Coordinates of C-alpha atoms and ligand atoms in Angstrom, one line a residue:
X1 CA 182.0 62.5 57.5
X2 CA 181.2 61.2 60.7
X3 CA 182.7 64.4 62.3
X4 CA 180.9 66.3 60.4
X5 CA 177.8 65.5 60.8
X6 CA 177.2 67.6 63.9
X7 CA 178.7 70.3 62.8
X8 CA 176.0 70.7 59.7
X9 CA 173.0 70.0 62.5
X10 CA 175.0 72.8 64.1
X11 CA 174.8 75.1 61.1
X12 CA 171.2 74.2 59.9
X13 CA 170.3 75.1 64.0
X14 CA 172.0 78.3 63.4
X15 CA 170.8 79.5 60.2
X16 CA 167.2 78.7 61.2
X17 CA 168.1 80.8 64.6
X18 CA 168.9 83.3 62.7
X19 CA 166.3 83.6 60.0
X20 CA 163.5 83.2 62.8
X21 CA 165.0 86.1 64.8
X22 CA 165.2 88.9 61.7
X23 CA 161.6 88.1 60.7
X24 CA 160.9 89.3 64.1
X25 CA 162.1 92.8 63.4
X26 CA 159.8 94.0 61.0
X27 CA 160.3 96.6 58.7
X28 CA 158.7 99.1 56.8
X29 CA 156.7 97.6 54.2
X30 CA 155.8 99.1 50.8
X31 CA 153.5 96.8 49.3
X32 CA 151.0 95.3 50.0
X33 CA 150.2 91.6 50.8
X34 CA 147.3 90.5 48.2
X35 CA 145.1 89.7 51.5
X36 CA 145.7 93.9 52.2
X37 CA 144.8 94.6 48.8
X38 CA 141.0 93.6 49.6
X39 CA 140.4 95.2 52.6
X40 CA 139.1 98.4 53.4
X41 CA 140.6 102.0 53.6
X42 CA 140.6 104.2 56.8
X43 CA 141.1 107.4 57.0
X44 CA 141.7 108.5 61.1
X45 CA 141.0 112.7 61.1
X46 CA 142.0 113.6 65.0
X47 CA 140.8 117.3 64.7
X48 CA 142.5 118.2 68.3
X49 CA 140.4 119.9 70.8
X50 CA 137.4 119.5 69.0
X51 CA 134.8 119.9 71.9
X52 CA 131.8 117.5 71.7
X53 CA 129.1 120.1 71.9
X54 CA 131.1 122.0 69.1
X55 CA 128.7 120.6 66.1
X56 CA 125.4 121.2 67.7
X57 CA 125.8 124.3 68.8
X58 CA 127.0 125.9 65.3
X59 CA 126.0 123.2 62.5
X60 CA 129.0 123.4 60.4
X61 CA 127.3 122.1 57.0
X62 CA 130.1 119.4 55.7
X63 CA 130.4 117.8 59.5
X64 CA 126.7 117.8 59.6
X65 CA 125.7 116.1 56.7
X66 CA 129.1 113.5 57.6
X67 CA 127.0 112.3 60.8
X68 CA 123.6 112.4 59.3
X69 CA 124.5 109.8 57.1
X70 CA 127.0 107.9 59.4
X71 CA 127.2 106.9 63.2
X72 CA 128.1 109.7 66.2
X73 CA 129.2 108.5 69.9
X74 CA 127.1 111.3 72.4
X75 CA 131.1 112.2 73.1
X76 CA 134.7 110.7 73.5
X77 CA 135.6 110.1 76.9
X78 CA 139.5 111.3 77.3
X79 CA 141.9 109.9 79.7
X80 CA 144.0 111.9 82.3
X81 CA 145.8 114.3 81.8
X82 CA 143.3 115.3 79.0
X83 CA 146.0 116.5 77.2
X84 CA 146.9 116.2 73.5
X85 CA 150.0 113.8 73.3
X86 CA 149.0 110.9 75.9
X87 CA 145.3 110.9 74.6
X88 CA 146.4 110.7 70.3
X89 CA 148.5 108.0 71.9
X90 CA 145.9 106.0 73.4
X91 CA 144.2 106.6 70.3
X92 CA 146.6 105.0 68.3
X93 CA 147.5 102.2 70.7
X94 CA 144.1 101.7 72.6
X95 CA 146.1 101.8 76.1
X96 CA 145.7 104.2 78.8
X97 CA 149.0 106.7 79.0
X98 CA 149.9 105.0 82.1
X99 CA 150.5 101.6 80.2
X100 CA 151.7 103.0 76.8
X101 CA 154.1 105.8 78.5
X102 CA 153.6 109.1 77.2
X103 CA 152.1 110.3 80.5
X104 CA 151.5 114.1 80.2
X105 CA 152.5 116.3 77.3
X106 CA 155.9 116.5 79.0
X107 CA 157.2 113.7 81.5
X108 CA 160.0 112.1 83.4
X109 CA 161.1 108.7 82.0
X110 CA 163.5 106.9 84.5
X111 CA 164.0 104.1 81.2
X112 CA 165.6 106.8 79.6
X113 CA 166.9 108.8 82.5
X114 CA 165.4 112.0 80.4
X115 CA 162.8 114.9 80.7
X116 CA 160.2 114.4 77.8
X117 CA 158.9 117.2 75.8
X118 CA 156.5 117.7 72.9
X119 CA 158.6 120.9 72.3
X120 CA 162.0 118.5 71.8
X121 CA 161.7 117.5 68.4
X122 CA 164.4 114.3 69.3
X123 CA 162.7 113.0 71.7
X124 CA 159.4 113.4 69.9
X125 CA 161.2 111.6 66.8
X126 CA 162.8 108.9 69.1
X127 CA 160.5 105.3 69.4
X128 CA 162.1 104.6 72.9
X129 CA 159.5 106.5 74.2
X130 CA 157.0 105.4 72.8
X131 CA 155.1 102.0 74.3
X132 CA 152.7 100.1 72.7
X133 CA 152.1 99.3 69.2
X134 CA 150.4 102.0 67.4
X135 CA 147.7 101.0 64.6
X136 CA 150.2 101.6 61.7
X137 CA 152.6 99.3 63.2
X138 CA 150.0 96.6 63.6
X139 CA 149.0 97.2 60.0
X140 CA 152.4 97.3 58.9
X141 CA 153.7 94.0 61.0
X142 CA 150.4 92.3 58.7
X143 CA 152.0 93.7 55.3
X144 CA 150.0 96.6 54.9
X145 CA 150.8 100.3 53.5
X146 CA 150.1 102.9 55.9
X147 CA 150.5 106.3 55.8
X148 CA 149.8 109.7 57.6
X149 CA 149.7 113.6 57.2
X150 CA 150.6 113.7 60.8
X151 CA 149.5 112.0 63.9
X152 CA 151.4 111.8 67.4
X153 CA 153.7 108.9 67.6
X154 CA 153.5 108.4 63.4
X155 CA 157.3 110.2 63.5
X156 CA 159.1 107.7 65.7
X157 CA 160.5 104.1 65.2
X158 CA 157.9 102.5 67.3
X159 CA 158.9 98.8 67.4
X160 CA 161.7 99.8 64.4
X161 CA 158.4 100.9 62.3
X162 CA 157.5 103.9 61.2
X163 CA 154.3 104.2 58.8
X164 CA 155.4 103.8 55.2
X165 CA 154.3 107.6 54.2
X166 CA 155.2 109.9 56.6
X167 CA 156.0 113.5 57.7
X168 CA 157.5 115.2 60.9
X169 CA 154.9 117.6 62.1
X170 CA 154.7 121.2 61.1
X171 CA 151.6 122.8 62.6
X172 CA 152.2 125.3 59.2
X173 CA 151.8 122.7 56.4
X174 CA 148.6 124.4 55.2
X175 CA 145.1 121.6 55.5
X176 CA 144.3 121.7 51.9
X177 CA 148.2 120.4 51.6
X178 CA 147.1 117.4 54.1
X179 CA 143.8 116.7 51.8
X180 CA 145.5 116.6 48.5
X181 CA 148.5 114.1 49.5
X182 CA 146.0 112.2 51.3
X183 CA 143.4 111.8 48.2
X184 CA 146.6 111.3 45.8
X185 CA 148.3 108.2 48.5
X186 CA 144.5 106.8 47.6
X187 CA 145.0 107.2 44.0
X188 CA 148.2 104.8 43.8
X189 CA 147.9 101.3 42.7
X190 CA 146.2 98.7 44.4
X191 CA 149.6 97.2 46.0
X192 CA 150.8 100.6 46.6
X193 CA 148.2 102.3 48.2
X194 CA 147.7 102.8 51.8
X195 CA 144.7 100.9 53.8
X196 CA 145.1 103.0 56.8
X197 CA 145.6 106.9 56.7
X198 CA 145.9 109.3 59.8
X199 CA 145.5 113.1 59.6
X200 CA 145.6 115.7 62.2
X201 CA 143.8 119.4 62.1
X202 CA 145.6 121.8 65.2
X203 CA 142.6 124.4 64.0
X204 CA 140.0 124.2 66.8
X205 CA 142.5 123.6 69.6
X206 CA 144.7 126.8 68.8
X207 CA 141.3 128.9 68.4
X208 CA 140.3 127.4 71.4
X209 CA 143.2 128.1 73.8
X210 CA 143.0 131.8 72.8
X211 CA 139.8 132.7 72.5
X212 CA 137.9 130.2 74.9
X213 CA 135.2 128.2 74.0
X214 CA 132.8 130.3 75.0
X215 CA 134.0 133.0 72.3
X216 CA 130.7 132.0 69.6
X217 CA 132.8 134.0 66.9
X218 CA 136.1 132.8 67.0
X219 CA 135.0 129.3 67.4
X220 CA 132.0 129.5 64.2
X221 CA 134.7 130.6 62.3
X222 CA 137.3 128.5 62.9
X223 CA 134.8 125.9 62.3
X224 CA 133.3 126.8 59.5
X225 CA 137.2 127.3 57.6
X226 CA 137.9 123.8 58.9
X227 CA 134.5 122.3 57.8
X228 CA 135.1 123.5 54.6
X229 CA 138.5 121.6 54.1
X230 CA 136.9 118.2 55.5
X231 CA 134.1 119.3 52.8
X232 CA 136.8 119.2 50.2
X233 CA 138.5 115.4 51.7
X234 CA 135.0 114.0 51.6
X235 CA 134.0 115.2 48.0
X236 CA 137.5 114.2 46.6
X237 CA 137.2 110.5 48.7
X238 CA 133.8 110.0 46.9
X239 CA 134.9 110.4 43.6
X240 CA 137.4 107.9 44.2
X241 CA 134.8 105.0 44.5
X242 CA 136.7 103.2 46.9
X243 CA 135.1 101.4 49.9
X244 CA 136.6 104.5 52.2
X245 CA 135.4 104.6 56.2
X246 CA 136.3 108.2 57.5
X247 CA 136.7 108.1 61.8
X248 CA 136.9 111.3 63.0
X249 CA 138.1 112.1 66.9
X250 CA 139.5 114.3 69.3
X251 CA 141.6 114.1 71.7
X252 CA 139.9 116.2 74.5
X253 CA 137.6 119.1 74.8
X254 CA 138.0 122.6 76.1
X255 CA 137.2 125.0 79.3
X256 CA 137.3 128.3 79.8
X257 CA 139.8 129.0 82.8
X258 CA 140.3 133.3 83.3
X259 CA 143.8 134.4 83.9
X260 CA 143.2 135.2 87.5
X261 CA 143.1 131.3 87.9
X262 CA 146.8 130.8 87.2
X263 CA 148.8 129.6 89.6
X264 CA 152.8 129.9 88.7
X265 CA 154.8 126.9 88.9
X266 CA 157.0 128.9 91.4
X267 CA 154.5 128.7 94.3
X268 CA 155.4 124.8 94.8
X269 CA 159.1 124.5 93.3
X270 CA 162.0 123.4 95.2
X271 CA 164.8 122.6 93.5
X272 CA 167.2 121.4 96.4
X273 CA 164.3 118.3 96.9
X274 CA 162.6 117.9 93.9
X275 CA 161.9 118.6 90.3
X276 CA 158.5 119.5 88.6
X277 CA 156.9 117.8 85.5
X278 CA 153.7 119.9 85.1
X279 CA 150.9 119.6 82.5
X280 CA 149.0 122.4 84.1
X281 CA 146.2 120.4 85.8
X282 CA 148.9 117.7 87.3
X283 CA 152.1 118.5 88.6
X284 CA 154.3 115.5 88.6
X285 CA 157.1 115.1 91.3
X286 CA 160.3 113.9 91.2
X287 CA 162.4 114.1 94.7
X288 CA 165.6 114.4 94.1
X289 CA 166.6 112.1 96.8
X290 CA 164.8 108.8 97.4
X291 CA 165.7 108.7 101.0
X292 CA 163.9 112.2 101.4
X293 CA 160.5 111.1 100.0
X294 CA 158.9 112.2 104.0
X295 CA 160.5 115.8 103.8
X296 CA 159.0 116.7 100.2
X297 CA 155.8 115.2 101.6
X298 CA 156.1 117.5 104.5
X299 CA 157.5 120.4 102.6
X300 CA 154.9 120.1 100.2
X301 CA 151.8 120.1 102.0
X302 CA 153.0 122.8 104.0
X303 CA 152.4 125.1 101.7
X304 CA 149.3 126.8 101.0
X305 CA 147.7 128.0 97.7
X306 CA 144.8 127.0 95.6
X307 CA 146.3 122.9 95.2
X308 CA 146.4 120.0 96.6
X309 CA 149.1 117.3 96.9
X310 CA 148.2 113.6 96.8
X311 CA 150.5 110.4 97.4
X312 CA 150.1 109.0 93.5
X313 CA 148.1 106.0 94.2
X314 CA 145.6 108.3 95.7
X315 CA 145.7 110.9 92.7
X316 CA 142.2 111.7 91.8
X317 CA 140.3 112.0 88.0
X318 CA 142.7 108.4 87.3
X319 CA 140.3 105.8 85.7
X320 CA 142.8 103.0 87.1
X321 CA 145.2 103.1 90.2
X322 CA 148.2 104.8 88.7
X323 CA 151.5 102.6 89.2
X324 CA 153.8 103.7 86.3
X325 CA 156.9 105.3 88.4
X326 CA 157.2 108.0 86.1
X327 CA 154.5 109.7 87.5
X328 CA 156.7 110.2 90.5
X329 CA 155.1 109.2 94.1
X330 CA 153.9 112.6 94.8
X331 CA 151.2 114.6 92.7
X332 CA 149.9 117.9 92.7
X333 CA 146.5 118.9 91.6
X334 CA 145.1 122.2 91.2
X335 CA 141.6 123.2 93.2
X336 CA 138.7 123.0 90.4
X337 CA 139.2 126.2 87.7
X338 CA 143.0 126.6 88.6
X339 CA 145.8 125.8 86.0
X340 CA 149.5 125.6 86.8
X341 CA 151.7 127.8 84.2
X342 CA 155.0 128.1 83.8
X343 CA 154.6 131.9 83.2
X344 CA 156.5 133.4 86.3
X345 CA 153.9 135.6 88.7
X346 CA 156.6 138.9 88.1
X347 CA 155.7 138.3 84.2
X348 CA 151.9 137.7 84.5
X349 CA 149.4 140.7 83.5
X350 CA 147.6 141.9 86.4
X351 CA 144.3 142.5 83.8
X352 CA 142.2 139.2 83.1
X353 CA 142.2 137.4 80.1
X354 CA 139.7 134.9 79.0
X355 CA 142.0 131.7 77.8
X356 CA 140.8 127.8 77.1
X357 CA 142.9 124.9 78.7
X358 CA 142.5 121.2 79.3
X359 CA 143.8 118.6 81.0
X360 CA 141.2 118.2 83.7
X361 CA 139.4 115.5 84.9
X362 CA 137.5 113.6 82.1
X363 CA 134.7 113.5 84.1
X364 CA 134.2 117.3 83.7
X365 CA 131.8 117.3 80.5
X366 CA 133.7 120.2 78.9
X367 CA 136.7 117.8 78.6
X368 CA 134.8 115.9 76.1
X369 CA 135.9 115.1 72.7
X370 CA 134.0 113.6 69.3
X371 CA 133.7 110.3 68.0
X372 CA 131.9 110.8 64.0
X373 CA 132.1 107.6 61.3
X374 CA 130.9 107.6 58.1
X375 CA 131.7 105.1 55.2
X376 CA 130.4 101.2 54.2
X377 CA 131.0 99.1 57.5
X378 CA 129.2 102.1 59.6
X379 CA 125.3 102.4 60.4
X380 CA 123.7 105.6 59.1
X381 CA 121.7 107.8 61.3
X382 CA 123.1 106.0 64.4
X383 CA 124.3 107.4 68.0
X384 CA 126.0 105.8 70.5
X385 CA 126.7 106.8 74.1
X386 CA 129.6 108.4 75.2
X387 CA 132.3 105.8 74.7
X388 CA 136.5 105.6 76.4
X389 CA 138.9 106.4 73.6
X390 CA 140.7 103.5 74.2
X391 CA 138.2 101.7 72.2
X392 CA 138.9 103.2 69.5
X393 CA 141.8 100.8 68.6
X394 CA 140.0 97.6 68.5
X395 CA 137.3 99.6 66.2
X396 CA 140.1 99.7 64.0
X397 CA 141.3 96.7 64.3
X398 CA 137.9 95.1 63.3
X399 CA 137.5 97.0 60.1
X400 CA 140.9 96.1 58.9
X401 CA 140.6 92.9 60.1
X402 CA 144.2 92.5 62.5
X403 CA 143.8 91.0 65.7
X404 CA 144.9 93.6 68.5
X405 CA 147.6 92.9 70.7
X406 CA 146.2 91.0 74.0
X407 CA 147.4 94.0 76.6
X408 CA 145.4 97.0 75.1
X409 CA 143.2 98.7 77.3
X410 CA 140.2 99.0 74.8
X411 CA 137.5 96.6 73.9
X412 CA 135.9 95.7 71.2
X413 CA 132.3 94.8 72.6
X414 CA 132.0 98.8 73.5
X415 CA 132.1 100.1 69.5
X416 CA 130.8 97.2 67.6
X417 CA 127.3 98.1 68.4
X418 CA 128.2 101.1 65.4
X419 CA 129.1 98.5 62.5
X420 CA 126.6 97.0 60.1
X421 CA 128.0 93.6 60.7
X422 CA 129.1 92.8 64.0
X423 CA 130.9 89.2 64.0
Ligands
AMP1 P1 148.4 121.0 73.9 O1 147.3 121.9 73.6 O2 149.4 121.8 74.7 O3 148.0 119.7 74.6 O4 149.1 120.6 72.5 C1 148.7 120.9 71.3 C2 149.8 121.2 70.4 O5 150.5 120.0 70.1 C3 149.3 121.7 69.0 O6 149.1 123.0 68.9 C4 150.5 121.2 68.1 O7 151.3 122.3 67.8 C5 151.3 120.2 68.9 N1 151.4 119.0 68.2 C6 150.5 118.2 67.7 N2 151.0 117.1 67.0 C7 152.4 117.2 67.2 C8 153.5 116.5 66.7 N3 153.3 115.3 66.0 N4 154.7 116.9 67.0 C9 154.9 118.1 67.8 N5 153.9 118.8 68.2 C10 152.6 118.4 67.9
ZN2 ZN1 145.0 118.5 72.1
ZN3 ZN1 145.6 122.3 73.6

């Protein structure tokens, strides 16, 4: 007995180990916890490159009558690249894309030894990308159901989670589709039903990118066809009676940039030195050989065209030093107007086309996105200035009461000026 007495200290010191360790791994949960069950619902609507002066200058009814009787931010400030993957992921995670990863639209991650892509489904699937811990996983890791009809990152096993209704993105899926599921996840039973909802709308971005958003046609109409389906998720939310707060974003705005100021990727590659990550208003790159990092330098800046090429610490339009070493130590920046495209120069048209592309700095006013909120915890008839995206995240935190993770980006004391009760 003696003998064994160690042995079972041993065991109990194991099992308790052991026990501690798996809680830490959460997974996806599919009930609620009864503290979930009375809190509020959030629906998150990212309507991607929905400009910020988009609603004033056309007055689409639904959209209009949504702010009149909720709160508005003047615009939502992206980050760089204003480009649709990193900025949905600050979004959701309330860090700048330097700190949660997804850097550009495409990128170089030396973790993973791998080219990124929003084109490689894989890799858009695969949570080792993926930094941070996104607002469903948050909710999740607290026992709540979460769900989405799309949003960047909801696909992959961030942190092993996933949000408990889910579906890998097809820009097809038509939006009255998205509205339905989403009123019928809110018509489950109390444990069952989701507290925190994302959607995602592709409309005004596509219409955008080929018609410019300077085109007053294409862009009323697209508009108006999408106003009508948030007119539809907003009647069918009413009737539901549930204390339901609707955010709506977007991820970055939209500028009018004429054919004649594309600059093919060609006029700076070199693929003995280096390789290019480009997300048209930054060109990440990546010397092949470390020991080389003066000749690319050289080799770089001796070549002329409408760019410039920066050492990354000294990379403009950045809102923070940039450190993460998948940027790659050189950048290369287009002159103000131009846009690197892959498109070769042999292939390009030699008439002009009027096109619409972000990315730039978020300082340019045109790369502005919205911030609209409408339901019980939000002031009517309020505006706010122009606030960061990144504080978006705490804002969400606060309704649904989690406590955020201590290294976001984002702040609390920026939004809360927007809710009826503040502490
Ligand atoms: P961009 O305008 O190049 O920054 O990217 C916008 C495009 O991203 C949209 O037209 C969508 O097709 C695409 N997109 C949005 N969400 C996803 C997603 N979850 N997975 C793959 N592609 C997406
Ligand atoms: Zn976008
Ligand atoms: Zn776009």
């Amino acid at each position: 007995m003696r003998k064994l007495k160690p042995f079972l200290f041993f065991l109990v010191f194991i099992v308790v180990i052991f026990t501690s360790c798996s809680t830490l791994k959460k997974t996806t949960v599919f009930q609620n916890s009864k503290e979930a069950t009375e809190k509020p619902y959030v629906i998150l609507i990212s309507l991607d490159g929905f400009r910020w002066d988009y609603v004033k200058r056309f007055s689409p009814p639904n959209l209009s009558k949504f702010i009149e009787n909720g709160t508005k931010a003047t615009s939502l400030i992206p980050s760089f690249p204003t480009k649709t993957f990193p900025n949905h992921y600050t979004i959701a995670t309330g860090m700048y894309p330097e700190n949660h990863g997804l850097l550009g639209n495409s990128f170089y991650s030396h973790e993973n030894n791998s080219f990124y892509s929003i084109r490689d489904r894989k890799k858009v699937e695969d949570g080792k990308y993926y930094g941070g811990t996104p607002i469903w996983v948050l909710a999740n890791n607290s026992n709540m159901v979460t769900a989405s009809y799309f949003f960047v990152g909801s696909e992959a096993d961030v942190k092993g989670v996933r949000p408990s209704y889910y579906f890998p993105y097809n820009g097809k899926t038509p939006n009255i589709d998205r509205v339905n599921q989403v009123v019928d996840w809110l018509k489950m039973p109390s444990d069952k039903r989701p507290h925190l909802i994302t959607m995602y709308f592709s409309d005004m971005d596509d219409i955008g990118h080929r018609y410019g958003p300077n085109n007053d046609e294409a862009i009323k109409e697209g508009l108006y066809s999408l106003d009508n389906t948030l007119g539809e998720l907003f009647k069918k939310t009413k009737e539901l009676n549930l204390p339901v707060n609707i955010v709506i974003v977007s991820d970055h705005g939209m500028l009018e940039v004429k054919t004649d100021k594309f600059i093919s990727i060609d006029a700076i590659k070199n693929d003995e030195l280096y390789s290019v990550v480009s997300n048209g208003t930054i060109v990440n790159i990546h010397p092949k050989n470390p020991k080389k990092l003066e000749e690319v330098y050289t080799y770089l800046t001796s070549r002329k065209g409408p760019y410039k090429v920066y050492k990354t610490a000294e990379t403009p339009y950045f809102e923070y030093v940039p450190k993460n070493k998948n940027w790659g130590p050189f950048q290369v920046i287009p002159n103000d107007g131009y846009y690197f495209t892959y498109r070769k120069k042999s292939k390009m048209s030699k008439e002009v086309f009027v096109t619409g592309q972000h990315g730039f700095s978020p300082e340019k006013k045109e790369m502005h996105g919205i911030f609209y909120a409408n339901g019980p915890v939000f002031k009517k008839g309020y505006t706010t200035a122009s606030v960061k995206n990144i504080h978006i995240y705490p804002l969400l935190c606060k309704i649904l009461e989690l406590t955020p993770p201590k290294d976001i980006d984002g702040n609390i004391e920026k939004l809360k000026n927007i809710l009826k009760k503040q502490n």
